[in-house]
Amino acid sequence: MFELDETQRAVEQAVRSWCEQNLAPAVPAMERGEHLPYPLLRRMGKELGLDEALVRLARRRLAKLQAVGSGEREMEAEPAGGLADDPMVTSVLLKEISRISPGFGMVLLATVGCGMAILSSSSAPLIERYAVPVLSFEKIGAWALTEPGAGSDAFGSMQTTARVEQSTLVLNGHKTYISNAPFADVFVIYARVKMGDANPVIRPIVVERGTPGLDTGPPMRKMGMHDSPTGEVFLQDCRVPRENLIGRIEPTEKARGSAALETLNLERAAMPAMCLGIIERCVEESVRYAKTRVQFGRPIAEFQAVAFKLARMTVALENARNLVFKLAWAQRAGKLHPQLASIAKLYCAEKAVRVALDAIQIHGGAGYMAELPLEKLMRDAKMFEIGGGTNEIQLQTIARSILGPPNR
Ligand SMILES: Cc1cc2nc3c(=O)[nH]c(=O)nc-3n(C[C@H](O)[C@H](O)[C@H](O)COP(=O)(O)OP(=O)(O)OC[C@H]3O[C@@H](n4cnc5c(N)ncnc54)[C@H](O)[C@@H]3O)c2cc1C
């Protein structure tokens, strides 16, 4: 369980060599905003067979829907899986990309997250029309939950609404910090759907770029992940067919935000692997540098202050790796619980930031310079303590899972 098998090792090697040859040289121009990441994403999809694997998943889902026939909407949502039916392969892929650029990993995660949200509980026409083009990277996807007034409390404070008018949904609202939003073709938008006298329920709705009433802002300037465009989405009387609603409208507490939580859990399961990539690269670079950088007549690795830092970084690497293995096992066994996803995301995000800072410290001035990858890895690492649920929200999820909900 704690070692990659032969297939997973082969994937690791193939992705590493692709990323070193193609992604690493492209990162500086993408970071400066001179090139968008999407042409390279499409190339990666083709050359690593990622698009084929994802479309195969979609085709399998379509075949199942066909088998169920008219009762398609009664089907169980697709469980959280992974590429090639192996979540560890997904983890290895994200880890390898994030050794070079976590931002580029975010571009992939956001588009796949959008495609998977549509795939997991949509009708066949919605999957054909939107999930297949997004999962083959022909179209770029975005997944929009966060709003200016609804971040950690995304469900409780959500203002975006969808009014049902006969066969049409009319959306109004404002989403922010959405990965890929400035350039995405397909958006999964979460909104309070109001139908008749029933209480509104939060559901995801597919909206295509070009639909009147949907607009996006320019890429936001941010601390890190400069190669991952992030932006706002504006909805003003944006009308889409009612069929674009993903899943059923169930005015029950259980249904409230359940599709969003599935995608969030998927995100929380993917992000630890990305953090592992940061940690692994930082440890490798730091060990190599500490053995060769000479000060006071000896390699700096011989100073205990440096050696102990490396030892702590290695402990974090081992723990993060174990958590990523456990997450992949849990996904495969259908046992991915929010508690485990939160533990892994919290630990790996905190350690990615800590280890990246330590790596910069060990490299001294060289670590602070953009010529080395460490300062980007550190800036990108910080995102994982915020996106997909902040550290504090992960702690809250873990605390509630052991103590039960607060008695208020
Ligand atoms: C680069 C980037 C990409 C992103 N991509 C996407 C995307 O594709 N789609 C999407 O929907 N969202 C995306 N997000 C948004 C992200 O999920 C939110 O930023 C995050 O959930 C936090 O929400 P907030 O920024 O509104 O912070 P707030 O919720 O305002 O939190 C502010 C602070 O208060 C703390 N806090 C809040 N509530 C509690 C509490 N109950 N107990 C203790 N502390 C609390 C938080 O932990 C945080 O420290 C992205 C964010 C970033 C930075």
XYZ file of C-alpha atoms and ligand atoms in Angstrom:
461
model
C 0.000 0.000 0.000
C 2.845 2.420 0.731
C 4.772 1.923 -2.490
C 3.821 2.776 -6.028
C 3.139 -0.300 -8.131
C 4.767 -0.818 -11.511
C 2.060 1.005 -13.489
C 2.005 3.941 -11.091
C 5.811 4.190 -11.235
C 5.682 4.194 -15.032
C 3.118 7.033 -14.926
C 5.340 8.929 -12.482
C 8.332 8.627 -14.801
C 6.362 9.552 -17.924
C 4.736 12.610 -16.317
C 8.007 13.742 -14.720
C 9.871 13.631 -17.979
C 7.003 15.365 -19.856
C 6.838 18.114 -17.222
C 10.594 18.653 -17.148
C 10.769 18.885 -20.928
C 7.588 20.850 -21.629
C 6.146 22.475 -18.515
C 9.321 23.763 -16.823
C 10.489 25.852 -19.819
C 6.956 27.269 -20.299
C 6.394 28.385 -16.689
C 8.293 31.735 -16.740
C 6.264 33.134 -19.682
C 3.006 31.850 -18.171
C 3.952 33.397 -14.810
C 4.535 36.752 -16.525
C 1.130 36.447 -18.208
C 2.687 36.373 -21.701
C 1.207 32.950 -22.499
C -2.002 31.344 -21.314
C -1.729 27.817 -19.877
C -4.511 26.318 -22.024
C -2.637 25.359 -25.231
C -0.086 23.508 -23.081
C -2.882 21.872 -21.064
C -4.388 20.547 -24.303
C -0.994 19.278 -25.451
C -0.403 17.583 -22.118
C -3.847 15.975 -22.326
C -3.057 14.524 -25.740
C 0.562 13.520 -25.204
C -0.050 11.846 -21.831
C -3.359 10.278 -22.884
C -5.179 12.169 -20.147
C -8.000 13.346 -22.400
C -8.647 9.780 -23.568
C -8.779 8.473 -19.994
C -11.219 11.194 -18.918
C -13.447 10.814 -21.966
C -13.498 7.053 -21.349
C -14.930 7.799 -17.889
C -17.603 9.986 -19.481
C -18.466 7.323 -22.064
C -18.801 4.723 -19.324
C -21.165 6.989 -17.445
C -23.188 7.570 -20.622
C -23.434 3.819 -21.219
C -24.746 3.349 -17.667
C -27.297 6.113 -18.181
C -28.424 4.500 -21.409
C -28.871 1.198 -19.596
C -31.038 2.835 -16.962
C -33.043 4.482 -19.756
C -35.771 6.870 -18.798
C -34.958 6.544 -15.102
C -31.600 8.261 -15.675
C -32.068 10.854 -12.969
C -32.628 8.139 -10.387
C -29.090 6.884 -10.877
C -26.589 7.081 -8.068
C -24.015 9.844 -8.470
C -20.670 8.524 -9.734
C -18.378 7.867 -6.753
C -15.160 9.836 -6.436
C -12.732 7.826 -8.562
C -9.608 8.616 -10.466
C -8.073 8.432 -13.890
C -7.696 4.909 -15.208
C -9.853 3.792 -12.243
C -6.910 4.411 -9.944
C -6.981 7.501 -7.705
C -3.262 7.008 -7.020
C -2.575 7.656 -10.712
C -4.405 10.982 -10.369
C -2.346 11.775 -7.258
C 0.903 10.900 -9.021
C -0.052 13.096 -11.986
C -0.911 16.088 -9.770
C 2.193 15.573 -7.629
C 4.474 15.538 -10.651
C 2.893 18.652 -12.199
C 3.132 20.463 -8.858
C 6.849 19.708 -8.501
C 7.212 22.179 -11.366
C 4.090 24.351 -11.144
C 1.223 23.970 -8.644
C -0.471 26.808 -10.563
C -0.595 24.703 -13.713
C -1.965 21.852 -11.585
C -4.725 24.231 -10.462
C -5.646 24.950 -14.099
C -6.060 21.204 -14.637
C -7.898 20.646 -11.345
C -10.418 23.441 -12.011
C -11.310 22.239 -15.490
C -11.515 18.574 -14.447
C -13.520 19.615 -11.342
C -16.040 21.339 -13.619
C -16.233 18.331 -15.966
C -16.596 15.865 -13.093
C -19.330 17.944 -11.425
C -21.342 17.705 -14.654
C -20.480 14.040 -15.134
C -21.320 12.899 -11.629
C -25.036 13.633 -11.638
C -26.215 15.013 -14.965
C -28.426 13.741 -17.746
C -26.904 12.200 -20.897
C -27.451 15.298 -23.113
C -25.732 17.551 -20.536
C -22.785 15.146 -20.322
C -22.468 14.924 -24.133
C -22.760 18.655 -24.619
C -20.590 19.942 -21.778
C -18.724 17.257 -19.779
C -17.139 15.503 -22.786
C -15.675 18.688 -24.366
C -14.405 19.869 -20.955
C -12.853 16.516 -20.023
C -11.140 16.303 -23.419
C -9.814 19.880 -22.846
C -11.463 21.032 -26.067
C -13.292 23.456 -23.760
C -12.012 24.925 -20.505
C -14.128 24.575 -17.391
C -14.570 26.594 -14.194
C -16.294 25.651 -10.942
C -17.899 28.625 -9.208
C -19.050 28.447 -5.603
C -17.332 31.367 -3.813
C -18.913 34.844 -3.720
C -17.711 38.186 -2.341
C -19.889 37.689 0.763
C -19.830 33.871 0.844
C -16.425 32.190 1.192
C -16.034 29.833 4.150
C -19.798 30.106 4.641
C -20.403 29.417 0.947
C -23.760 27.691 1.414
C -25.182 29.704 4.302
C -24.452 33.143 2.822
C -24.910 32.430 -0.892
C -26.668 35.292 -2.712
C -26.674 33.951 -6.273
C -30.169 32.889 -7.267
C -31.813 30.961 -10.081
C -35.487 31.684 -10.653
C -37.498 29.042 -12.466
C -39.597 30.536 -15.272
C -41.345 27.675 -17.079
C -38.567 25.877 -18.980
C -35.912 28.480 -18.157
C -33.643 29.285 -15.212
C -32.843 32.961 -14.692
C -29.564 33.482 -12.824
C -28.464 36.576 -10.921
C -25.362 36.907 -8.788
C -21.615 37.453 -8.525
C -18.870 34.845 -8.046
C -15.256 35.612 -7.213
C -11.764 34.022 -6.990
C -12.837 31.469 -9.611
C -9.977 29.534 -11.229
C -10.035 29.692 -15.056
C -13.002 32.138 -14.982
C -11.430 34.816 -17.227
C -11.033 32.330 -20.107
C -13.352 29.391 -19.350
C -15.913 28.200 -21.900
C -18.134 26.259 -19.489
C -19.079 27.262 -15.936
C -20.661 25.211 -13.175
C -22.402 27.897 -11.112
C -23.897 27.248 -7.673
C -27.135 29.109 -7.010
C -30.184 29.079 -4.769
C -32.879 27.618 -6.984
C -36.345 28.879 -6.164
C -39.265 26.890 -7.476
C -42.843 27.657 -6.465
C -43.483 27.893 -2.727
C -40.788 25.396 -1.746
C -37.702 26.590 0.125
C -34.826 27.433 -2.239
C -32.199 24.701 -2.639
C -28.575 25.171 -3.661
C -27.811 23.402 -6.934
C -25.093 23.579 -9.597
C -26.141 24.886 -13.010
C -24.177 24.729 -16.267
C -23.743 28.053 -18.068
C -21.829 28.450 -21.307
C -19.722 31.492 -22.219
C -21.611 33.587 -24.725
C -24.919 33.197 -22.885
C -26.389 36.724 -22.613
C -26.174 37.930 -19.014
C -22.927 36.064 -18.197
C -19.777 38.150 -17.998
C -16.308 37.633 -16.526
C -13.661 39.989 -15.188
C -9.970 40.124 -16.160
C -7.416 37.868 -14.406
C -6.918 39.065 -10.822
C -3.419 39.988 -9.654
C -2.367 37.675 -6.859
C 0.480 36.471 -4.628
C 1.193 33.204 -6.426
C -0.141 30.797 -9.039
C 0.381 33.488 -11.676
C 0.122 30.787 -14.324
C -3.428 29.967 -13.163
C -5.872 32.721 -14.206
C -8.389 33.573 -11.463
C -11.361 35.907 -11.795
C -14.927 37.011 -11.233
C -18.175 35.876 -12.834
C -21.158 38.217 -13.153
C -24.685 36.978 -13.788
C -27.429 39.399 -14.671
C -30.749 37.915 -15.774
C -28.747 35.132 -17.397
C -31.216 32.657 -18.914
C -30.372 28.993 -19.468
C -32.608 25.984 -20.221
C -33.916 24.242 -17.122
C -32.136 21.065 -18.303
C -28.832 22.775 -17.411
C -29.545 22.158 -13.756
C -27.289 19.371 -12.453
C -29.044 16.715 -10.371
C -32.477 16.826 -8.820
C -34.188 19.646 -6.946
C -34.711 18.130 -3.515
C -35.867 20.483 -0.804
C -34.269 18.326 1.895
C -31.441 19.140 4.280
C -29.459 16.169 2.935
C -29.570 17.475 -0.619
C -28.431 20.948 0.455
C -25.149 21.488 -1.278
C -24.444 17.750 -1.525
C -23.116 17.970 -5.102
C -20.863 20.864 -4.095
C -19.588 18.914 -1.103
C -18.750 15.977 -3.386
C -16.639 18.247 -5.595
C -15.120 19.933 -2.535
C -14.144 16.532 -1.135
C -12.623 15.663 -4.504
C -10.691 18.947 -4.420
C -9.587 18.281 -0.840
C -8.419 14.822 -1.907
C -6.481 16.228 -4.895
C -4.780 19.142 -3.152
C -2.684 17.020 -0.728
C -1.042 15.339 -3.737
C -0.202 18.777 -5.149
C 1.284 19.789 -1.779
C 3.272 16.543 -1.761
C 4.811 17.584 -5.095
C 5.940 20.886 -3.536
C 7.359 19.163 -0.448
C 9.160 16.454 -2.436
C 10.823 18.953 -4.794
C 11.826 21.295 -1.946
C 13.403 18.449 0.049
C 15.342 17.163 -2.971
C 16.621 20.627 -3.936
C 17.573 21.416 -0.332
C 19.475 18.174 0.321
C 21.426 18.632 -2.917
C 22.237 22.282 -2.134
C 23.161 21.669 1.515
C 25.681 19.001 0.477
C 27.386 21.214 -2.102
C 27.174 24.763 -0.739
C 30.354 25.455 1.224
C 30.617 28.152 3.907
C 33.176 28.422 6.710
C 35.171 25.770 4.859
C 32.561 22.996 4.953
C 29.248 22.005 3.322
C 26.387 23.755 5.124
C 24.763 20.297 5.652
C 27.379 19.772 8.360
C 25.868 22.567 10.458
C 23.312 21.055 12.806
C 20.871 23.944 12.266
C 20.694 23.023 8.570
C 20.781 19.239 9.072
C 17.892 19.332 11.584
C 15.845 21.505 9.229
C 16.375 18.865 6.533
C 15.398 16.138 9.007
C 12.103 17.907 9.856
C 11.391 18.491 6.168
C 11.906 14.765 5.565
C 9.473 13.862 8.371
C 6.877 16.104 6.700
C 7.571 14.454 3.337
C 7.066 10.980 4.770
C 3.826 11.939 6.561
C 2.421 13.763 3.529
C 3.219 10.797 1.297
C 1.488 8.402 3.703
C -1.613 10.601 3.792
C -1.748 10.765 -0.007
C -1.515 6.957 -0.163
C -4.283 6.634 2.418
C -6.514 9.091 0.544
C -6.061 7.140 -2.693
C -6.864 3.895 -0.892
C -9.971 5.459 0.707
C -11.184 6.808 -2.644
C -10.747 3.434 -4.265
C -12.527 1.656 -1.420
C -15.367 4.222 -1.443
C -14.337 5.331 2.069
C -13.357 8.941 1.420
C -14.853 10.680 4.467
C -14.730 14.452 4.973
C -12.624 13.954 8.128
C -9.814 12.188 6.257
C -9.944 14.637 3.336
C -9.707 17.558 5.795
C -6.878 15.994 7.838
C -4.845 15.405 4.687
C -5.530 18.835 3.204
C -4.735 20.661 6.449
C -1.522 18.755 7.142
C -0.164 18.792 3.605
C -0.985 22.482 3.021
C 0.654 23.567 6.295
C 3.734 21.472 5.586
C 4.013 22.614 1.956
C 4.250 26.231 3.159
C 6.648 25.361 6.010
C 8.908 23.152 3.892
C 9.019 25.661 1.016
C 10.023 28.429 3.456
C 12.690 26.168 4.986
C 13.989 25.315 1.511
C 14.362 29.029 0.736
C 16.169 29.526 4.057
C 18.601 26.702 3.321
C 19.335 28.236 -0.094
C 19.914 31.695 1.422
C 19.844 34.529 -1.139
C 19.703 32.051 -4.019
C 16.432 30.681 -2.617
C 14.871 34.149 -2.695
C 15.715 34.629 -6.378
C 13.242 33.750 -9.127
C 15.947 31.863 -11.016
C 15.351 28.912 -8.675
C 11.884 27.315 -8.447
C 11.588 27.676 -4.658
C 10.083 31.151 -4.330
C 7.301 30.212 -6.795
C 6.663 26.949 -4.966
C 6.349 28.884 -1.695
C 3.979 31.508 -3.160
C 1.885 28.794 -4.808
C 1.894 26.658 -1.627
C 0.136 29.396 0.360
C -2.964 29.009 -1.832
C -3.541 25.519 -0.425
C -4.064 26.981 3.063
C -6.976 29.023 1.638
C -8.511 27.510 -1.521
C -10.780 24.472 -1.244
C -11.572 25.511 2.360
C -9.176 27.363 4.671
C -7.069 25.655 7.353
C -9.528 26.900 9.970
C -12.460 25.327 8.119
C -10.577 22.005 7.865
C -9.979 22.170 11.642
C -13.677 22.851 12.158
C -14.619 19.832 9.992
C -12.203 17.585 11.897
C -13.384 18.886 15.290
C -17.045 18.358 14.361
C -16.315 14.861 13.110
C -14.949 13.895 16.526
C -17.179 16.031 18.766
C -20.432 16.217 16.805
C -22.180 19.450 15.745
C -22.304 22.341 18.239
C -25.370 22.357 20.549
C -26.864 25.712 19.662
C -6.067 31.207 -6.059
C -7.463 30.862 -5.618
C -8.264 30.084 -6.445
C -9.588 29.794 -6.080
N -10.375 29.069 -6.933
C -11.687 28.886 -6.632
C -12.558 28.227 -7.562
O -12.132 27.769 -8.627
N -13.877 28.105 -7.239
C -14.394 28.592 -6.070
O -15.594 28.458 -5.852
N -13.585 29.221 -5.166
C -12.255 29.381 -5.422
N -11.433 30.027 -4.519
C -12.027 30.597 -3.311
C -11.659 29.886 -2.025
O -12.287 28.632 -1.951
C -12.032 30.831 -0.869
O -11.120 31.919 -0.928
C -11.976 30.158 0.478
O -13.004 29.223 0.619
C -12.066 31.175 1.640
O -13.117 32.067 1.473
P -12.844 33.651 1.645
O -11.689 33.999 0.785
O -14.102 34.373 1.426
O -12.376 33.829 3.148
P -13.332 34.030 4.425
O -14.350 32.958 4.470
O -13.788 35.437 4.476
O -12.303 33.784 5.617
C -11.446 34.800 6.135
C -10.727 34.219 7.359
O -11.698 33.899 8.379
C -11.551 32.554 8.768
N -12.845 31.972 9.116
C -14.012 32.054 8.424
N -14.974 31.361 9.049
C -14.413 30.808 10.151
C -14.881 29.968 11.205
N -16.134 29.535 11.235
N -14.008 29.606 12.168
C -12.727 30.030 12.137
N -12.220 30.822 11.172
C -13.050 31.201 10.195
C -10.962 31.857 7.534
O -10.341 30.635 7.874
C -9.995 32.919 7.044
O -8.801 32.841 7.768
C -10.099 30.278 -4.847
C -9.265 31.026 -3.994
C -7.972 31.319 -4.360
C -7.113 32.126 -3.422
